[in-house]
Amino acid sequence: MPVGTQAAVKGVLPRDLMNDLDAKIILGNTYHLFLRPGHETVRQLGGLHGFMAWPRAILTDSGGFQVFSLNSLRKITEEGVLFHSHLNGDPHMFTPESTIDVQLALGSDIMMVLDECIEHPATYDAARHSTQRTVRWAKKGLEHFKRHDDGNRAVFPIVQGSMYGDLRRECAEQLVELDARGYAIGGLSVGEPRPLSLEMTEITTPLLPADRPRYVMGVGMPEELPEYVARGADMMDCVLPSRNARNGCLFTRNGRVLIKQTQYKDDARPVDEGCGCYTCRNFSRAYLRHLFQAKEMTFSTLATLHNLQRYLDIMREIRQAILIGKYPEYLRACR
Ligand SMILES: [Zn+2]
């Protein structure tokens, strides 16, 4: 899922996301949209779909991750989490119920429950305590959602447990009892070694219902996507393709192109000869390097289009390999 934090995938028009890239779903950020422009404003303007002219699916996170990562002054109680706006310092509280209300106002199709994001590394006791709270919050959030459930949206609970396999298992087993329409695995990509993120995913996914989406939050590098899928992930989101694009790092079938390098100064080839995106169909590496050096906005747009296409192409290849029963071969070739 391309990430559209503030109701925009940075540098790319929704029209191009839909017509060129054929993205089926994008991600919005509850914390940021709650603070600005405010969920009631978004509700009045047609929800996120109307507000940003994106008719396809939208997933919103619960805001928990940003509360924990952007706020040094937060205070966690059983009721919820108190925090201060990073924009103007105003105090706010998110509860398991209020984050669902905010996401309902945003009109998202897939909502996430409020979870407690644990710092890495965490002690076993701290992780256990926090994971148990995440389960209690998930129950409250889902119960609240049931009162507003029109059958057209889903709320996903989030498996936490830090880097402790037994806590992950315990958390997953308790969340499965809630019979949600999909499940997420959170608390990864928080600074742990990458093999550990894969290991935690591998421990968790077999415990989640195979007939419902399993969403691994905040991963990963292009070469990791097939690895997560091999471990049972159906959905992923990551800011890497768009953020790296803006910084001049382009992902290709043959590795990374750092566009500012002198070797691309007169390079007439597209970024990736095997790529069918608008950028690769029309522009040379030399042109992109020039735009990057000149700090032209167009660079960000063209680079982001390409990187998102690369990610979506990888997922399309993965789906195709699964459909024809050749996933093990595909995975071996990727490795
Ligand atoms: Zn391309």
mmCIF file of C-alpha atoms and ligand atoms in Angstrom:
data_model
loop_
_atom_site.group_PDB
_atom_site.id
_atom_site.type_symbol
_atom_site.label_atom_id
_atom_site.label_comp_id
_atom_site.label_asym_id
_atom_site.label_seq_id
_atom_site.Cartn_x
_atom_site.Cartn_y
_atom_site.Cartn_z
ATOM 1 C CA MET A 1 0.000 0.000 0.000
ATOM 2 C CA PRO A 2 1.386 3.393 -0.977
ATOM 3 C CA VAL A 3 1.429 5.662 2.073
ATOM 4 C CA GLY A 4 -0.565 8.899 1.954
ATOM 5 C CA THR A 5 0.128 10.187 5.444
ATOM 6 C CA GLN A 6 -1.669 13.538 5.210
ATOM 7 C CA ALA A 7 -4.346 12.504 2.696
ATOM 8 C CA ALA A 8 -1.790 12.714 -0.097
ATOM 9 C CA VAL A 9 0.836 10.348 -1.424
ATOM 10 C CA LYS A 10 3.663 12.867 -1.556
ATOM 11 C CA GLY A 11 4.435 14.003 -5.081
ATOM 12 C CA VAL A 12 1.783 11.916 -6.851
ATOM 13 C CA LEU A 13 -1.724 12.783 -7.987
ATOM 14 C CA PRO A 14 -4.530 10.382 -7.016
ATOM 15 C CA ARG A 15 -5.362 10.275 -10.737
ATOM 16 C CA ASP A 16 -1.921 8.832 -11.531
ATOM 17 C CA LEU A 17 -2.038 6.468 -8.562
ATOM 18 C CA MET A 18 -5.217 5.060 -9.993
ATOM 19 C CA ASN A 19 -4.802 5.244 -13.780
ATOM 20 C CA ASP A 20 -1.046 4.743 -14.155
ATOM 21 C CA LEU A 21 -0.071 2.698 -11.116
ATOM 22 C CA ASP A 22 -3.388 0.935 -10.576
ATOM 23 C CA ALA A 23 -2.960 1.043 -6.796
ATOM 24 C CA LYS A 24 -5.976 -0.624 -5.196
ATOM 25 C CA ILE A 25 -5.586 0.747 -1.709
ATOM 26 C CA ILE A 26 -3.648 3.497 0.004
ATOM 27 C CA LEU A 27 -2.919 4.305 3.613
ATOM 28 C CA GLY A 28 -3.842 7.450 5.540
ATOM 29 C CA ASN A 29 -2.672 8.546 8.944
ATOM 30 C CA THR A 30 -5.180 9.060 11.727
ATOM 31 C CA TYR A 31 -2.874 11.013 14.040
ATOM 32 C CA HIS A 32 -1.954 13.614 11.422
ATOM 33 C CA LEU A 33 -5.472 13.970 9.995
ATOM 34 C CA PHE A 34 -6.992 14.203 13.470
ATOM 35 C CA LEU A 35 -4.721 17.150 14.279
ATOM 36 C CA ARG A 36 -4.956 18.744 10.834
ATOM 37 C CA PRO A 37 -7.403 19.415 9.224
ATOM 38 C CA GLY A 38 -9.466 17.530 11.849
ATOM 39 C CA HIS A 39 -11.652 14.488 11.301
ATOM 40 C CA GLU A 40 -14.922 16.461 11.499
ATOM 41 C CA THR A 41 -13.731 18.678 8.662
ATOM 42 C CA VAL A 42 -12.865 15.611 6.611
ATOM 43 C CA ARG A 43 -16.260 14.065 7.427
ATOM 44 C CA GLN A 44 -18.090 17.196 6.202
ATOM 45 C CA LEU A 45 -16.103 17.150 2.971
ATOM 46 C CA GLY A 46 -17.058 13.624 2.033
ATOM 47 C CA GLY A 47 -14.669 11.614 4.147
ATOM 48 C CA LEU A 48 -11.167 10.934 2.894
ATOM 49 C CA HIS A 49 -12.498 9.450 -0.345
ATOM 50 C CA GLY A 50 -14.269 12.683 -1.290
ATOM 51 C CA PHE A 51 -11.721 15.005 0.295
ATOM 52 C CA MET A 52 -8.751 13.632 -1.659
ATOM 53 C CA ALA A 53 -10.667 12.302 -4.677
ATOM 54 C CA TRP A 54 -9.655 8.703 -4.127
ATOM 55 C CA PRO A 55 -12.553 6.339 -4.835
ATOM 56 C CA ARG A 56 -10.690 3.122 -4.036
ATOM 57 C CA ALA A 57 -9.927 1.574 -0.667
ATOM 58 C CA ILE A 58 -8.312 3.468 2.191
ATOM 59 C CA LEU A 59 -6.721 2.002 5.279
ATOM 60 C CA THR A 60 -6.039 4.215 8.266
ATOM 61 C CA ASP A 61 -3.813 3.395 11.189
ATOM 62 C CA SER A 62 -5.052 4.079 14.705
ATOM 63 C CA GLY A 63 -2.705 6.958 15.377
ATOM 64 C CA GLY A 64 -0.989 4.996 18.112
ATOM 65 C CA PHE A 65 2.312 4.673 16.323
ATOM 66 C CA GLN A 66 2.688 8.439 15.842
ATOM 67 C CA VAL A 67 1.563 9.191 19.388
ATOM 68 C CA PHE A 68 4.362 6.974 20.583
ATOM 69 C CA SER A 69 7.018 8.031 18.083
ATOM 70 C CA LEU A 70 6.376 11.799 17.892
ATOM 71 C CA ASN A 71 5.472 12.524 21.497
ATOM 72 C CA SER A 72 7.939 12.533 24.326
ATOM 73 C CA LEU A 73 5.274 13.874 26.721
ATOM 74 C CA ARG A 74 2.670 11.130 26.236
ATOM 75 C CA LYS A 75 1.054 9.463 29.213
ATOM 76 C CA ILE A 76 -0.479 6.012 28.986
ATOM 77 C CA THR A 77 -3.337 4.937 31.241
ATOM 78 C CA GLU A 78 -5.740 2.026 31.008
ATOM 79 C CA GLU A 79 -8.255 4.416 29.491
ATOM 80 C CA GLY A 80 -6.010 5.497 26.623
ATOM 81 C CA VAL A 81 -3.063 7.684 25.798
ATOM 82 C CA LEU A 82 -2.687 11.384 26.548
ATOM 83 C CA PHE A 83 -0.439 13.317 24.192
ATOM 84 C CA HIS A 84 0.433 16.773 23.001
ATOM 85 C CA SER A 85 0.065 17.891 19.412
ATOM 86 C CA HIS A 86 3.452 18.196 17.733
ATOM 87 C CA LEU A 87 1.986 21.187 15.847
ATOM 88 C CA ASN A 88 0.913 23.481 18.703
ATOM 89 C CA GLY A 89 1.303 21.549 21.950
ATOM 90 C CA ASP A 90 -2.452 21.150 22.594
ATOM 91 C CA PRO A 91 -3.284 18.157 24.790
ATOM 92 C CA HIS A 92 -5.408 15.356 23.332
ATOM 93 C CA MET A 93 -6.409 11.861 24.295
ATOM 94 C CA PHE A 94 -6.856 8.785 22.145
ATOM 95 C CA THR A 95 -8.906 5.944 23.588
ATOM 96 C CA PRO A 96 -9.699 2.611 21.913
ATOM 97 C CA GLU A 97 -13.203 3.970 21.237
ATOM 98 C CA SER A 98 -12.247 7.492 20.133
ATOM 99 C CA THR A 99 -9.728 6.323 17.531
ATOM 100 C CA ILE A 100 -12.474 4.213 15.943
ATOM 101 C CA ASP A 101 -14.774 7.261 15.933
ATOM 102 C CA VAL A 102 -12.074 9.349 14.277
ATOM 103 C CA GLN A 103 -11.509 6.693 11.623
ATOM 104 C CA LEU A 104 -15.268 6.368 11.023
ATOM 105 C CA ALA A 105 -15.363 10.133 10.428
ATOM 106 C CA LEU A 106 -12.459 9.795 8.013
ATOM 107 C CA GLY A 107 -14.516 7.144 6.219
ATOM 108 C CA SER A 108 -11.752 4.588 6.006
ATOM 109 C CA ASP A 109 -12.487 1.114 4.716
ATOM 110 C CA ILE A 110 -9.996 -0.643 6.968
ATOM 111 C CA MET A 111 -9.445 0.789 10.427
ATOM 112 C CA MET A 112 -6.889 -0.218 13.008
ATOM 113 C CA VAL A 113 -7.405 -0.568 16.731
ATOM 114 C CA LEU A 114 -5.401 1.554 19.147
ATOM 115 C CA ASP A 115 -2.353 -0.384 20.231
ATOM 116 C CA GLU A 116 0.525 0.369 22.527
ATOM 117 C CA CYS A 117 3.711 0.575 20.514
ATOM 118 C CA ILE A 118 6.618 -0.742 22.500
ATOM 119 C CA GLU A 119 10.078 0.695 22.178
ATOM 120 C CA HIS A 120 12.850 -1.571 21.033
ATOM 121 C CA PRO A 121 14.568 -3.056 22.917
ATOM 122 C CA ALA A 122 12.000 -3.660 25.678
ATOM 123 C CA THR A 123 12.325 -5.815 28.772
ATOM 124 C CA TYR A 124 10.180 -8.922 28.885
ATOM 125 C CA ASP A 125 8.023 -7.561 31.710
ATOM 126 C CA ALA A 126 7.432 -4.238 30.009
ATOM 127 C CA ALA A 127 6.588 -5.996 26.750
ATOM 128 C CA ARG A 128 4.182 -8.396 28.480
ATOM 129 C CA HIS A 129 2.415 -5.636 30.368
ATOM 130 C CA SER A 130 2.039 -3.531 27.255
ATOM 131 C CA THR A 131 0.935 -6.446 25.051
ATOM 132 C CA GLN A 132 -1.817 -7.351 27.498
ATOM 133 C CA ARG A 133 -3.049 -3.768 27.383
ATOM 134 C CA THR A 134 -3.053 -3.891 23.582
ATOM 135 C CA VAL A 135 -5.347 -6.938 23.765
ATOM 136 C CA ARG A 136 -7.721 -5.189 26.196
ATOM 137 C CA TRP A 137 -7.779 -2.103 23.969
ATOM 138 C CA ALA A 138 -8.466 -4.255 20.891
ATOM 139 C CA LYS A 139 -11.510 -5.775 22.629
ATOM 140 C CA LYS A 140 -12.838 -2.333 23.522
ATOM 141 C CA GLY A 141 -12.210 -0.973 20.042
ATOM 142 C CA LEU A 142 -13.956 -3.870 18.319
ATOM 143 C CA GLU A 143 -16.920 -3.776 20.692
ATOM 144 C CA HIS A 144 -17.293 -0.082 19.976
ATOM 145 C CA PHE A 145 -17.041 -0.690 16.225
ATOM 146 C CA LYS A 146 -19.803 -3.331 16.367
ATOM 147 C CA ARG A 147 -22.259 -0.612 17.349
ATOM 148 C CA HIS A 148 -21.435 1.277 14.124
ATOM 149 C CA ASP A 149 -20.818 -1.672 11.837
ATOM 150 C CA ASP A 150 -22.605 -1.319 8.495
ATOM 151 C CA GLY A 151 -20.925 -4.401 7.065
ATOM 152 C CA ASN A 152 -18.841 -2.362 4.619
ATOM 153 C CA ARG A 153 -15.678 -1.834 6.632
ATOM 154 C CA ALA A 154 -13.287 -3.722 8.795
ATOM 155 C CA VAL A 155 -11.332 -3.135 11.971
ATOM 156 C CA PHE A 156 -8.056 -5.002 12.334
ATOM 157 C CA PRO A 157 -6.579 -5.775 15.755
ATOM 158 C CA ILE A 158 -2.787 -5.567 15.934
ATOM 159 C CA VAL A 159 -0.536 -8.313 17.268
ATOM 160 C CA GLN A 160 2.205 -6.872 19.465
ATOM 161 C CA GLY A 161 4.680 -8.645 21.736
ATOM 162 C CA SER A 162 7.966 -6.907 20.989
ATOM 163 C CA MET A 163 10.623 -9.436 19.956
ATOM 164 C CA TYR A 164 9.378 -12.188 22.278
ATOM 165 C CA GLY A 165 7.904 -15.136 20.402
ATOM 166 C CA ASP A 166 5.775 -16.379 23.289
ATOM 167 C CA LEU A 167 4.213 -12.938 23.800
ATOM 168 C CA ARG A 168 3.488 -12.706 20.074
ATOM 169 C CA ARG A 169 1.810 -16.141 20.197
ATOM 170 C CA GLU A 170 -0.227 -15.315 23.282
ATOM 171 C CA CYS A 171 -1.325 -11.999 21.808
ATOM 172 C CA ALA A 172 -2.308 -13.563 18.471
ATOM 173 C CA GLU A 173 -4.341 -16.313 20.164
ATOM 174 C CA GLN A 174 -6.269 -13.808 22.254
ATOM 175 C CA LEU A 175 -6.935 -11.492 19.321
ATOM 176 C CA VAL A 176 -8.189 -14.332 17.110
ATOM 177 C CA GLU A 177 -10.992 -14.879 19.627
ATOM 178 C CA LEU A 178 -12.304 -11.449 18.642
ATOM 179 C CA ASP A 179 -13.203 -12.844 15.190
ATOM 180 C CA ALA A 180 -12.094 -9.730 13.310
ATOM 181 C CA ARG A 181 -12.211 -9.392 9.503
ATOM 182 C CA GLY A 182 -8.438 -9.149 9.292
ATOM 183 C CA TYR A 183 -5.361 -8.922 11.471
ATOM 184 C CA ALA A 184 -2.209 -6.859 11.591
ATOM 185 C CA ILE A 185 1.239 -7.504 12.949
ATOM 186 C CA GLY A 186 2.691 -4.352 14.473
ATOM 187 C CA GLY A 187 5.757 -3.320 16.387
ATOM 188 C CA LEU A 188 8.180 -4.320 13.635
ATOM 189 C CA SER A 189 10.677 -2.082 11.814
ATOM 190 C CA VAL A 190 11.397 -0.310 15.088
ATOM 191 C CA GLY A 191 15.159 -0.695 14.908
ATOM 192 C CA GLU A 192 15.476 -4.453 15.355
ATOM 193 C CA PRO A 193 17.713 -6.509 13.027
ATOM 194 C CA ARG A 194 15.790 -7.449 9.894
ATOM 195 C CA PRO A 195 16.004 -11.229 10.390
ATOM 196 C CA LEU A 196 14.208 -10.736 13.700
ATOM 197 C CA SER A 197 11.285 -8.912 12.030
ATOM 198 C CA LEU A 198 10.898 -11.871 9.670
ATOM 199 C CA GLU A 199 11.142 -14.323 12.547
ATOM 200 C CA MET A 200 8.393 -12.543 14.520
ATOM 201 C CA THR A 201 6.200 -12.546 11.409
ATOM 202 C CA GLU A 202 6.844 -16.242 10.880
ATOM 203 C CA ILE A 203 5.850 -17.032 14.464
ATOM 204 C CA THR A 204 2.655 -14.986 14.268
ATOM 205 C CA THR A 205 1.064 -15.560 10.854
ATOM 206 C CA PRO A 206 0.263 -19.283 11.279
ATOM 207 C CA LEU A 207 -1.874 -18.375 14.303
ATOM 208 C CA LEU A 208 -3.993 -15.890 12.357
ATOM 209 C CA PRO A 209 -6.936 -17.071 10.209
ATOM 210 C CA ALA A 210 -5.686 -17.976 6.732
ATOM 211 C CA ASP A 211 -8.951 -16.871 5.117
ATOM 212 C CA ARG A 212 -8.555 -13.271 6.298
ATOM 213 C CA PRO A 213 -6.012 -10.609 5.370
ATOM 214 C CA ARG A 214 -2.815 -10.537 7.388
ATOM 215 C CA TYR A 215 -1.164 -7.154 7.329
ATOM 216 C CA VAL A 216 2.457 -6.635 8.350
ATOM 217 C CA MET A 217 2.797 -2.970 9.268
ATOM 218 C CA GLY A 218 5.649 -0.742 8.172
ATOM 219 C CA VAL A 219 7.725 -3.102 6.025
ATOM 220 C CA GLY A 220 9.852 -3.422 3.915
ATOM 221 C CA MET A 221 12.696 -3.187 1.394
ATOM 222 C CA PRO A 222 11.863 -4.393 -2.147
ATOM 223 C CA GLU A 223 13.824 -7.621 -1.661
ATOM 224 C CA GLU A 224 11.955 -8.330 1.580
ATOM 225 C CA LEU A 225 8.437 -8.294 0.119
ATOM 226 C CA PRO A 226 8.640 -11.879 -1.229
ATOM 227 C CA GLU A 227 10.049 -13.007 2.129
ATOM 228 C CA TYR A 228 7.094 -11.559 4.043
ATOM 229 C CA VAL A 229 4.644 -13.099 1.605
ATOM 230 C CA ALA A 230 6.406 -16.451 2.007
ATOM 231 C CA ARG A 231 5.687 -16.126 5.731
ATOM 232 C CA GLY A 232 1.990 -15.434 5.173
ATOM 233 C CA ALA A 233 1.731 -11.655 4.754
ATOM 234 C CA ASP A 234 -1.036 -10.411 2.449
ATOM 235 C CA MET A 235 -0.654 -6.683 2.953
ATOM 236 C CA MET A 236 2.230 -4.352 3.712
ATOM 237 C CA ASP A 237 2.817 -0.633 3.802
ATOM 238 C CA CYS A 238 6.014 1.329 3.749
ATOM 239 C CA VAL A 239 7.136 4.905 3.173
ATOM 240 C CA LEU A 240 10.391 3.667 1.630
ATOM 241 C CA PRO A 241 9.421 3.757 -2.055
ATOM 242 C CA SER A 242 8.148 7.324 -1.834
ATOM 243 C CA ARG A 243 10.665 8.670 0.679
ATOM 244 C CA ASN A 244 13.652 7.124 -1.075
ATOM 245 C CA ALA A 245 12.369 8.402 -4.395
ATOM 246 C CA ARG A 246 12.448 11.984 -3.155
ATOM 247 C CA ASN A 247 16.000 11.429 -1.914
ATOM 248 C CA GLY A 248 17.130 10.210 -5.311
ATOM 249 C CA CYS A 249 17.222 6.479 -4.576
ATOM 250 C CA LEU A 250 15.435 4.495 -7.276
ATOM 251 C CA PHE A 251 14.683 0.793 -7.025
ATOM 252 C CA THR A 252 15.193 -1.318 -10.149
ATOM 253 C CA ARG A 253 15.252 -4.985 -11.121
ATOM 254 C CA ASN A 254 19.048 -4.766 -10.977
ATOM 255 C CA GLY A 255 19.392 -3.011 -7.642
ATOM 256 C CA ARG A 256 19.427 0.622 -6.670
ATOM 257 C CA VAL A 257 20.147 3.646 -8.838
ATOM 258 C CA LEU A 258 21.441 6.631 -6.863
ATOM 259 C CA ILE A 259 20.543 9.205 -9.444
ATOM 260 C CA LYS A 260 22.903 11.955 -8.297
ATOM 261 C CA GLN A 261 25.958 9.899 -9.276
ATOM 262 C CA THR A 262 28.095 11.317 -12.063
ATOM 263 C CA GLN A 263 27.866 8.058 -14.023
ATOM 264 C CA TYR A 264 24.273 8.971 -14.994
ATOM 265 C CA LYS A 265 25.148 12.418 -16.352
ATOM 266 C CA ASP A 266 24.856 11.379 -20.022
ATOM 267 C CA ASP A 267 22.969 8.121 -19.517
ATOM 268 C CA ALA A 268 20.188 7.938 -22.105
ATOM 269 C CA ARG A 269 18.683 4.751 -20.692
ATOM 270 C CA PRO A 270 15.527 4.750 -18.577
ATOM 271 C CA VAL A 271 15.899 4.108 -14.841
ATOM 272 C CA ASP A 272 14.836 0.485 -15.353
ATOM 273 C CA GLU A 273 14.632 -0.944 -18.855
ATOM 274 C CA GLY A 274 12.134 -3.563 -17.727
ATOM 275 C CA CYS A 275 9.757 -1.048 -16.156
ATOM 276 C CA GLY A 276 6.609 0.186 -17.870
ATOM 277 C CA CYS A 277 5.954 3.238 -15.712
ATOM 278 C CA TYR A 278 5.411 6.716 -17.141
ATOM 279 C CA THR A 279 8.864 7.797 -15.975
ATOM 280 C CA CYS A 280 10.695 4.904 -17.611
ATOM 281 C CA ARG A 281 8.656 5.124 -20.805
ATOM 282 C CA ASN A 282 9.538 8.772 -21.331
ATOM 283 C CA PHE A 283 12.651 9.940 -19.536
ATOM 284 C CA SER A 284 16.359 9.166 -19.356
ATOM 285 C CA ARG A 285 18.491 8.774 -16.268
ATOM 286 C CA ALA A 286 20.354 11.879 -17.459
ATOM 287 C CA TYR A 287 17.134 13.925 -17.416
ATOM 288 C CA LEU A 288 16.151 12.652 -13.974
ATOM 289 C CA ARG A 289 19.637 13.384 -12.653
ATOM 290 C CA HIS A 290 19.364 16.909 -14.049
ATOM 291 C CA LEU A 291 15.974 17.463 -12.339
ATOM 292 C CA PHE A 292 17.380 16.128 -9.074
ATOM 293 C CA GLN A 293 20.433 18.401 -9.234
ATOM 294 C CA ALA A 294 18.227 21.379 -10.137
ATOM 295 C CA LYS A 295 15.869 20.510 -7.248
ATOM 296 C CA GLU A 296 12.863 20.507 -9.563
ATOM 297 C CA MET A 297 9.585 19.309 -8.013
ATOM 298 C CA THR A 298 9.009 17.205 -11.104
ATOM 299 C CA PHE A 299 11.852 14.977 -9.988
ATOM 300 C CA SER A 300 9.957 13.876 -6.887
ATOM 301 C CA THR A 301 6.868 13.109 -8.915
ATOM 302 C CA LEU A 302 8.673 11.085 -11.592
ATOM 303 C CA ALA A 303 10.853 9.259 -9.070
ATOM 304 C CA THR A 304 7.919 8.410 -6.803
ATOM 305 C CA LEU A 305 5.863 7.148 -9.737
ATOM 306 C CA HIS A 306 8.703 4.812 -10.648
ATOM 307 C CA ASN A 307 9.399 3.493 -7.155
ATOM 308 C CA LEU A 308 5.719 2.873 -6.429
ATOM 309 C CA GLN A 309 5.414 1.060 -9.744
ATOM 310 C CA ARG A 310 8.404 -1.094 -8.779
ATOM 311 C CA TYR A 311 6.775 -2.072 -5.475
ATOM 312 C CA LEU A 312 3.395 -2.734 -7.052
ATOM 313 C CA ASP A 313 5.067 -4.731 -9.851
ATOM 314 C CA ILE A 314 6.801 -6.916 -7.278
ATOM 315 C CA MET A 315 3.442 -7.619 -5.649
ATOM 316 C CA ARG A 316 1.871 -8.334 -9.067
ATOM 317 C CA GLU A 317 4.690 -10.785 -9.852
ATOM 318 C CA ILE A 318 4.154 -12.424 -6.476
ATOM 319 C CA ARG A 319 0.415 -12.820 -7.049
ATOM 320 C CA GLN A 320 1.046 -14.255 -10.515
ATOM 321 C CA ALA A 321 3.603 -16.752 -9.183
ATOM 322 C CA ILE A 322 1.147 -17.881 -6.501
ATOM 323 C CA LEU A 323 -1.699 -18.219 -9.001
ATOM 324 C CA ILE A 324 0.310 -20.510 -11.274
ATOM 325 C CA GLY A 325 1.645 -22.522 -8.330
ATOM 326 C CA LYS A 326 5.269 -21.420 -8.781
ATOM 327 C CA TYR A 327 5.898 -19.411 -5.657
ATOM 328 C CA PRO A 328 8.776 -21.516 -4.302
ATOM 329 C CA GLU A 329 10.595 -21.132 -7.643
ATOM 330 C CA TYR A 330 9.882 -17.407 -7.693
ATOM 331 C CA LEU A 331 11.213 -17.019 -4.166
ATOM 332 C CA ARG A 332 14.385 -18.951 -5.022
ATOM 333 C CA ALA A 333 14.965 -16.741 -8.051
ATOM 334 C CA CYS A 334 14.486 -13.609 -5.925
ATOM 335 C CA ARG A 335 16.979 -14.833 -3.358
HETATM 336 ZN ZN ZN B 1 9.813 2.927 -13.969
#
